[in-house]
PDB file of C-alpha atoms in Angstrom:
ATOM      1  CA  MET A1063    -116.772 -26.578-157.831  1.00 88.00           C
ATOM      2  CA  VAL A1064    -115.922 -27.633-154.275  1.00 97.00           C
ATOM      3  CA  THR A1065    -118.504 -28.959-151.840  1.00 98.00           C
ATOM      4  CA  THR A1066    -117.666 -28.142-148.222  1.00 98.00           C
ATOM      5  CA  VAL A1067    -118.786 -30.679-145.619  1.00 98.00           C
ATOM      6  CA  TYR A1068    -118.652 -29.823-141.924  1.00 98.00           C
ATOM      7  CA  ILE A1069    -118.624 -33.071-139.939  1.00 98.00           C
ATOM      8  CA  VAL A1070    -119.401 -32.805-136.224  1.00 98.00           C
ATOM      9  CA  ARG A1071    -119.234 -35.577-133.678  1.00 98.00           C
ATOM     10  CA  HIS A1072    -122.101 -35.605-131.190  1.00 98.00           C
ATOM     11  CA  CYS A1073    -121.914 -34.016-127.732  1.00 98.00           C
ATOM     12  CA  GLU A1074    -121.104 -35.966-124.574  1.00 97.00           C
ATOM     13  CA  SER A1075    -123.619 -38.692-123.690  1.00 97.00           C
ATOM     14  CA  THR A1076    -124.111 -40.743-120.545  1.00 96.00           C
ATOM     15  CA  GLY A1077    -122.544 -43.718-122.313  1.00 95.00           C
ATOM     16  CA  ASN A1078    -119.364 -41.702-122.826  1.00 93.00           C
ATOM     17  CA  VAL A1079    -118.940 -40.908-119.141  1.00 93.00           C
ATOM     18  CA  GLU A1080    -120.022 -44.393-118.036  1.00 93.00           C
ATOM     19  CA  HIS A1081    -117.425 -45.948-120.387  1.00 91.00           C
ATOM     20  CA  ARG A1082    -119.908 -47.956-122.416  1.00 93.00           C
ATOM     21  CA  PHE A1083    -119.542 -49.267-125.948  1.00 94.00           C
ATOM     22  CA  GLN A1084    -122.719 -47.492-126.992  1.00 95.00           C
ATOM     23  CA  GLY A1085    -123.070 -48.398-130.648  1.00 97.00           C
ATOM     24  CA  ARG A1086    -126.669 -47.592-131.539  1.00 98.00           C
ATOM     25  CA  PHE A1087    -127.938 -47.498-127.966  1.00 97.00           C
ATOM     26  CA  ASP A1088    -129.815 -44.197-127.728  1.00 98.00           C
ATOM     27  CA  ALA A1089    -128.245 -42.794-124.573  1.00 96.00           C
ATOM     28  CA  PRO A1090    -129.255 -39.337-123.326  1.00 97.00           C
ATOM     29  CA  ILE A1091    -126.775 -36.486-123.228  1.00 98.00           C
ATOM     30  CA  THR A1092    -125.131 -35.175-120.062  1.00 97.00           C
ATOM     31  CA  PRO A1093    -125.237 -31.688-118.492  1.00 97.00           C
ATOM     32  CA  LYS A1094    -121.697 -31.241-119.813  1.00 97.00           C
ATOM     33  CA  GLY A1095    -122.995 -32.210-123.242  1.00 98.00           C
ATOM     34  CA  GLU A1096    -125.643 -29.488-122.981  1.00 98.00           C
ATOM     35  CA  LYS A1097    -122.922 -26.914-122.288  1.00 98.00           C
ATOM     36  CA  GLN A1098    -120.916 -28.195-125.250  1.00 98.00           C
ATOM     37  CA  LEU A1099    -123.956 -27.711-127.476  1.00 98.00           C
ATOM     38  CA  GLU A1100    -124.496 -24.145-126.309  1.00 98.00           C
ATOM     39  CA  LEU A1101    -120.963 -23.232-127.352  1.00 98.00           C
ATOM     40  CA  LEU A1102    -121.220 -25.224-130.577  1.00 98.00           C
ATOM     41  CA  SER A1103    -124.317 -23.278-131.577  1.00 98.00           C
ATOM     42  CA  LEU A1104    -122.462 -20.004-131.045  1.00 98.00           C
ATOM     43  CA  ARG A1105    -119.553 -21.274-133.126  1.00 98.00           C
ATOM     44  CA  PHE A1106    -121.865 -21.809-136.106  1.00 98.00           C
ATOM     45  CA  ARG A1107    -123.890 -18.643-135.621  1.00 98.00           C
ATOM     46  CA  ASN A1108    -122.248 -16.828-138.544  1.00 97.00           C
ATOM     47  CA  VAL A1109    -121.243 -19.850-140.646  1.00 98.00           C
ATOM     48  CA  HIS A1110    -123.223 -20.156-143.872  1.00 98.00           C
ATOM     49  CA  LEU A1111    -124.886 -23.552-144.242  1.00 98.00           C
ATOM     50  CA  ASP A1112    -127.099 -24.792-147.058  1.00 98.00           C
ATOM     51  CA  ALA A1113    -128.219 -28.066-145.484  1.00 98.00           C
ATOM     52  CA  ILE A1114    -127.915 -30.081-142.275  1.00 98.00           C
ATOM     53  CA  PHE A1115    -127.959 -33.885-142.059  1.00 99.00           C
ATOM     54  CA  SER A1116    -127.969 -36.008-138.920  1.00 98.00           C
ATOM     55  CA  SER A1117    -127.931 -39.521-137.557  1.00 98.00           C
ATOM     56  CA  PRO A1118    -131.347 -40.285-136.019  1.00 98.00           C
ATOM     57  CA  LEU A1119    -129.883 -41.002-132.549  1.00 98.00           C
ATOM     58  CA  GLU A1120    -130.664 -38.376-129.913  1.00 98.00           C
ATOM     59  CA  ARG A1121    -127.068 -37.404-129.177  1.00 98.00           C
ATOM     60  CA  ALA A1122    -126.546 -36.574-132.851  1.00 98.00           C
ATOM     61  CA  ARG A1123    -129.973 -34.983-133.408  1.00 98.00           C
ATOM     62  CA  LEU A1124    -129.486 -32.608-130.482  1.00 98.00           C
ATOM     63  CA  THR A1125    -126.069 -31.722-131.876  1.00 98.00           C
ATOM     64  CA  ALA A1126    -127.635 -30.915-135.250  1.00 98.00           C
ATOM     65  CA  GLN A1127    -130.330 -28.855-133.550  1.00 98.00           C
ATOM     66  CA  ALA A1128    -127.694 -26.837-131.700  1.00 98.00           C
ATOM     67  CA  VAL A1129    -125.900 -26.051-134.959  1.00 98.00           C
ATOM     68  CA  ASN A1130    -129.252 -25.116-136.473  1.00 98.00           C
ATOM     69  CA  ARG A1131    -130.165 -22.669-133.714  1.00 98.00           C
ATOM     70  CA  PHE A1132    -129.347 -19.615-135.849  1.00 97.00           C
ATOM     71  CA  HIS A1133    -130.100 -21.147-139.259  1.00 98.00           C
ATOM     72  CA  ASP A1134    -133.650 -22.557-139.199  1.00 95.00           C
ATOM     73  CA  LEU A1135    -132.935 -25.252-141.782  1.00 98.00           C
ATOM     74  CA  PRO A1136    -134.764 -28.586-141.995  1.00 98.00           C
ATOM     75  CA  ILE A1137    -132.676 -31.279-140.304  1.00 98.00           C
ATOM     76  CA  GLN A1138    -132.564 -34.272-142.611  1.00 98.00           C
ATOM     77  CA  LEU A1139    -132.219 -37.601-140.783  1.00 98.00           C
ATOM     78  CA  VAL A1140    -130.103 -40.208-142.565  1.00 98.00           C
ATOM     79  CA  ASP A1141    -130.095 -43.795-141.269  1.00 98.00           C
ATOM     80  CA  ASP A1142    -126.717 -44.508-142.866  1.00 98.00           C
ATOM     81  CA  LEU A1143    -125.137 -41.870-140.600  1.00 98.00           C
ATOM     82  CA  LEU A1144    -125.980 -44.081-137.595  1.00 98.00           C
ATOM     83  CA  GLU A1145    -123.138 -45.298-135.399  1.00 98.00           C
ATOM     84  CA  LEU A1146    -121.593 -48.738-135.963  1.00 98.00           C
ATOM     85  CA  ASP A1147    -123.972 -51.632-135.433  1.00 98.00           C
ATOM     86  CA  VAL A1148    -121.985 -53.510-132.791  1.00 98.00           C
ATOM     87  CA  GLY A1149    -124.684 -56.122-132.194  1.00 98.00           C
ATOM     88  CA  GLU A1150    -124.277 -58.072-128.947  1.00 98.00           C
ATOM     89  CA  MET A1151    -121.614 -55.639-127.737  1.00 97.00           C
ATOM     90  CA  GLU A1152    -124.019 -52.694-127.677  1.00 97.00           C
ATOM     91  CA  ASN A1153    -123.952 -50.632-124.471  1.00 96.00           C
ATOM     92  CA  LEU A1154    -121.626 -53.014-122.621  1.00 96.00           C
ATOM     93  CA  HIS A1155    -119.114 -51.530-120.194  1.00 92.00           C
ATOM     94  CA  LEU A1156    -115.766 -51.285-121.916  1.00 90.00           C
ATOM     95  CA  ASP A1157    -114.060 -53.477-119.326  1.00 90.00           C
ATOM     96  CA  GLU A1158    -116.460 -56.325-120.237  1.00 91.00           C
ATOM     97  CA  ILE A1159    -115.533 -56.412-123.906  1.00 93.00           C
ATOM     98  CA  GLY A1160    -112.139 -58.126-123.702  1.00 90.00           C
ATOM     99  CA  GLY A1161    -113.468 -61.042-121.665  1.00 92.00           C
ATOM    100  CA  LYS A1162    -116.661 -61.613-123.624  1.00 95.00           C
ATOM    101  CA  PHE A1163    -115.370 -60.903-127.120  1.00 95.00           C
ATOM    102  CA  PRO A1164    -111.579 -61.359-127.086  1.00 94.00           C
ATOM    103  CA  LEU A1165    -111.108 -61.599-130.868  1.00 94.00           C
ATOM    104  CA  VAL A1166    -113.129 -58.468-131.588  1.00 95.00           C
ATOM    105  CA  ALA A1167    -111.307 -56.640-128.801  1.00 94.00           C
ATOM    106  CA  LYS A1168    -107.931 -57.662-130.232  1.00 93.00           C
ATOM    107  CA  ASN A1169    -108.930 -56.555-133.714  1.00 94.00           C
ATOM    108  CA  TRP A1170    -110.294 -53.252-132.385  1.00 93.00           C
ATOM    109  CA  ASP A1171    -106.924 -52.562-130.773  1.00 91.00           C
ATOM    110  CA  GLU A1172    -104.685 -53.703-133.618  1.00 93.00           C
ATOM    111  CA  THR A1173    -106.601 -54.105-136.893  1.00 96.00           C
ATOM    112  CA  PRO A1174    -109.984 -52.348-136.552  1.00 96.00           C
ATOM    113  CA  ASP A1175    -110.695 -52.802-140.255  1.00 97.00           C
ATOM    114  CA  LEU A1176    -111.046 -56.547-139.576  1.00 97.00           C
ATOM    115  CA  CYS A1177    -113.658 -56.160-136.829  1.00 97.00           C
ATOM    116  CA  GLU A1178    -116.799 -58.276-137.193  1.00 98.00           C
ATOM    117  CA  PHE A1179    -119.275 -57.310-134.489  1.00 98.00           C
ATOM    118  CA  PRO A1180    -121.289 -60.356-133.300  1.00 98.00           C
ATOM    119  CA  GLY A1181    -124.900 -59.886-134.327  1.00 98.00           C
ATOM    120  CA  GLY A1182    -123.995 -56.580-135.996  1.00 98.00           C
ATOM    121  CA  GLU A1183    -122.052 -55.416-139.028  1.00 98.00           C
ATOM    122  CA  THR A1184    -118.444 -55.804-140.074  1.00 98.00           C
ATOM    123  CA  MET A1185    -116.215 -52.769-140.241  1.00 98.00           C
ATOM    124  CA  ALA A1186    -115.947 -53.282-143.997  1.00 98.00           C
ATOM    125  CA  GLN A1187    -119.747 -53.095-144.247  1.00 98.00           C
ATOM    126  CA  ALA A1188    -119.796 -49.961-142.092  1.00 98.00           C
ATOM    127  CA  TYR A1189    -117.134 -48.369-144.301  1.00 98.00           C
ATOM    128  CA  GLU A1190    -119.200 -49.013-147.428  1.00 98.00           C
ATOM    129  CA  ARG A1191    -122.429 -47.829-145.780  1.00 98.00           C
ATOM    130  CA  VAL A1192    -120.990 -44.608-144.417  1.00 98.00           C
ATOM    131  CA  ASN A1193    -119.076 -43.611-147.511  1.00 98.00           C
ATOM    132  CA  ALA A1194    -121.967 -44.429-149.847  1.00 98.00           C
ATOM    133  CA  ALA A1195    -124.119 -42.084-147.738  1.00 98.00           C
ATOM    134  CA  LEU A1196    -121.437 -39.391-147.898  1.00 98.00           C
ATOM    135  CA  ASP A1197    -121.191 -39.717-151.688  1.00 98.00           C
ATOM    136  CA  ASP A1198    -124.967 -39.511-152.057  1.00 98.00           C
ATOM    137  CA  ILE A1199    -125.227 -36.384-149.897  1.00 98.00           C
ATOM    138  CA  ILE A1200    -122.387 -34.669-151.778  1.00 98.00           C
ATOM    139  CA  ALA A1201    -123.862 -35.613-155.177  1.00 97.00           C
ATOM    140  CA  LYS A1202    -127.175 -34.016-154.206  1.00 98.00           C
ATOM    141  CA  ASN A1203    -125.529 -30.831-152.891  1.00 98.00           C
ATOM    142  CA  PRO A1204    -122.769 -29.914-155.367  1.00 97.00           C
ATOM    143  CA  GLY A1205    -120.912 -26.716-154.560  1.00 97.00           C
ATOM    144  CA  LYS A1206    -122.839 -26.182-151.338  1.00 98.00           C
ATOM    145  CA  THR A1207    -121.790 -25.972-147.698  1.00 98.00           C
ATOM    146  CA  ILE A1208    -123.402 -28.722-145.660  1.00 98.00           C
ATOM    147  CA  LEU A1209    -123.088 -30.227-142.197  1.00 99.00           C
ATOM    148  CA  LEU A1210    -123.297 -33.786-140.886  1.00 99.00           C
ATOM    149  CA  ALA A1211    -123.931 -34.490-137.189  1.00 99.00           C
ATOM    150  CA  THR A1212    -122.853 -38.044-136.508  1.00 98.00           C
ATOM    151  CA  HIS A1213    -120.688 -40.440-134.478  1.00 98.00           C
ATOM    152  CA  GLY A1214    -117.057 -41.295-133.816  1.00 96.00           C
ATOM    153  CA  GLY A1215    -117.153 -44.611-135.678  1.00 97.00           C
ATOM    154  CA  VAL A1216    -118.763 -42.988-138.699  1.00 98.00           C
ATOM    155  CA  ILE A1217    -116.191 -40.199-138.841  1.00 98.00           C
ATOM    156  CA  ARG A1218    -113.318 -42.649-138.437  1.00 97.00           C
ATOM    157  CA  ASN A1219    -114.567 -44.548-141.487  1.00 98.00           C
ATOM    158  CA  ILE A1220    -114.678 -41.319-143.498  1.00 98.00           C
ATOM    159  CA  ASP A1221    -111.181 -40.483-142.273  1.00 98.00           C
ATOM    160  CA  ALA A1222    -109.947 -43.927-143.363  1.00 97.00           C
ATOM    161  CA  ARG A1223    -111.148 -43.194-146.881  1.00 98.00           C
ATOM    162  CA  VAL A1224    -109.644 -39.708-146.992  1.00 97.00           C
ATOM    163  CA  ARG A1225    -106.254 -40.827-145.657  1.00 96.00           C
ATOM    164  CA  ALA A1226    -105.887 -44.281-147.204  1.00 96.00           C
ATOM    165  CA  GLY A1227    -108.672 -44.842-149.711  1.00 97.00           C
ATOM    166  CA  SER A1228    -109.898 -47.984-147.971  1.00 98.00           C
ATOM    167  CA  VAL A1229    -111.159 -49.357-144.670  1.00 98.00           C
ATOM    168  CA  ARG A1230    -107.555 -50.320-143.843  1.00 97.00           C
ATOM    169  CA  GLY A1231    -107.019 -46.634-143.077  1.00 97.00           C
ATOM    170  CA  MET A1232    -108.776 -47.303-139.765  1.00 95.00           C
ATOM    171  CA  ARG A1233    -105.407 -48.527-138.494  1.00 94.00           C
ATOM    172  CA  GLY A1234    -103.710 -45.612-136.779  1.00 86.00           C
ATOM    173  CA  GLY A1235    -106.367 -43.173-137.975  1.00 83.00           C
ATOM    174  CA  ALA A1236    -107.588 -40.049-136.239  1.00 84.00           C
ATOM    175  CA  VAL A1237    -110.120 -40.109-133.401  1.00 86.00           C
ATOM    176  CA  PHE A1238    -112.603 -37.379-132.602  1.00 94.00           C
ATOM    177  CA  GLY A1239    -113.767 -35.584-129.445  1.00 95.00           C
ATOM    178  CA  ASN A1240    -117.312 -34.655-128.478  1.00 97.00           C
ATOM    179  CA  THR A1241    -118.507 -31.766-130.704  1.00 98.00           C
ATOM    180  CA  GLY A1242    -115.171 -31.888-132.546  1.00 97.00           C
ATOM    181  CA  VAL A1243    -115.558 -30.043-135.852  1.00 98.00           C
ATOM    182  CA  SER A1244    -113.870 -31.357-138.997  1.00 98.00           C
ATOM    183  CA  ILE A1245    -114.101 -29.815-142.461  1.00 98.00           C
ATOM    184  CA  LEU A1246    -114.002 -31.975-145.569  1.00 98.00           C
ATOM    185  CA  GLU A1247    -113.627 -30.607-149.089  1.00 98.00           C
ATOM    186  CA  ALA A1248    -115.013 -32.640-151.996  1.00 98.00           C
ATOM    187  CA  GLY A1249    -113.835 -31.780-155.494  1.00 96.00           C
ATOM    188  CA  GLU A1250    -115.809 -32.286-158.697  1.00 91.00           C
ATOM    189  CA  ASP A1251    -113.455 -35.141-159.568  1.00 92.00           C
ATOM    190  CA  GLY A1252    -114.452 -37.023-156.417  1.00 90.00           C
ATOM    191  CA  THR A1253    -111.302 -36.229-154.433  1.00 96.00           C
ATOM    192  CA  LEU A1254    -111.724 -35.714-150.711  1.00 98.00           C
ATOM    193  CA  SER A1255    -109.367 -33.786-148.458  1.00 98.00           C
ATOM    194  CA  TRP A1256    -109.439 -32.552-144.882  1.00 98.00           C
ATOM    195  CA  ARG A1257    -109.207 -28.814-144.340  1.00 97.00           C
ATOM    196  CA  ARG A1258    -109.568 -29.214-140.579  1.00 97.00           C
ATOM    197  CA  VAL A1259    -109.734 -32.225-138.273  1.00 97.00           C
ATOM    198  CA  ASN A1260    -111.289 -32.458-134.798  1.00 96.00           C
ATOM    199  CA  ASP A1261    -111.253 -28.734-133.988  1.00 97.00           C
ATOM    200  CA  LEU A1262    -112.397 -28.208-130.396  1.00 97.00           C
ATOM    201  CA  SER A1263    -111.490 -24.520-130.208  1.00 97.00           C
ATOM    202  CA  HIS A1264    -115.059 -23.567-129.257  1.00 97.00           C
ATOM    203  CA  LEU A1265    -114.725 -25.473-125.966  1.00 97.00           C
ATOM    204  CA  PRO A1266    -112.764 -24.505-122.854  1.00 97.00           C
ATOM    205  CA  GLU A1267    -110.518 -27.238-121.485  1.00 93.00           C
ATOM    206  CA  GLU A1268    -113.000 -28.270-118.796  1.00 94.00           C
ATOM    207  CA  LEU A1269    -115.606 -29.159-121.438  1.00 95.00           C
ATOM    208  CA  ARG A1270    -113.300 -31.213-123.638  1.00 90.00           C
ATOM    209  CA  ARG A1271    -112.983 -34.997-123.632  1.00 71.00           C
ATOM    210  CA  SER A1272    -109.761 -36.621-124.650  1.00 61.00           C
ATOM    211  CA  PRO A1273    -109.927 -37.899-128.252  1.00 54.00           C
ATOM    212  CA  THR A1274    -107.625 -40.799-127.306  1.00 50.00           C
ATOM    213  CA  LYS A1275    -108.884 -44.102-128.717  1.00 58.00           C
ATOM    214  CA  TYR A1276    -109.817 -46.691-126.101  1.00 61.00           C
ATOM    215  CA  GLN A1277    -107.673 -49.831-126.169  1.00 65.00           C
ATOM    216  CA  PHE A1278    -109.418 -52.896-124.755  1.00 70.00           C
ATOM    217  CA  HIS A1279    -106.156 -54.604-123.752  1.00 59.00           C
ATOM    218  CA  THR A1280    -104.512 -51.619-122.070  1.00 44.00           C
ATOM    219  CA  GLU A1281    -105.346 -49.227-119.266  1.00 35.00           C
ATOM    220  CA  ALA A1282    -105.988 -46.347-121.695  1.00 36.00           C
ATOM    221  CA  SER A1283    -109.290 -44.535-121.489  1.00 38.00           C
ATOM    222  CA  GLY A1284    -110.797 -42.132-123.947  1.00 42.00           C
ATOM    223  CA  GLU A1285    -113.114 -42.268-126.894  1.00 51.00           C
ATOM    224  CA  VAL A1286    -116.332 -44.200-126.521  1.00 52.00           C
ATOM    225  CA  LEU A1287    -118.549 -44.701-129.550  1.00 63.00           C
TER     226      LEU A1287
END
């Protein structure tokens, strides 16, 4: 019996376009994000879903509500699907991070599994939190088709487990665009495998954001938590 888990990253928020390290800051969504949600809802119009789970943050809740437009399911809020707790780094502009927190910035670029966010959680703690929540949701919904609306850091920790079986899989792992749809299959034996990763086919090019991971010590721009 396979449990199918759709995992959707939230739509574009103001923190994304302002290049902020949002963490758990509850930023509103943008007009572009609203357009992304309209198309996301149409994508899921004829997809069977048994349950929908969401991070409590607005950008994720609105994403879950868009998916739910044609389903009328209760949206179940799960605190452990919240974005990384980045503590003192929350909502800072990305170009501030390297100067204020050079060690964290270096680890984020090179060894993200070793990140310890000042006043927040470690990446190892986030990995355990996120994957324990995933296991609990799957255990309570065996053989069903469910959806999680959550955040880039959360999905990267799930991806680390699927690809490498540990938080070390964060190194060189996938990154995810706004409203990117990934499909995870969970077997009865506990195995997890991706059927699809970061599918943005519901969006035209002008509504897509690059899924490139931001590097604090380079000029690259892209994913913001």
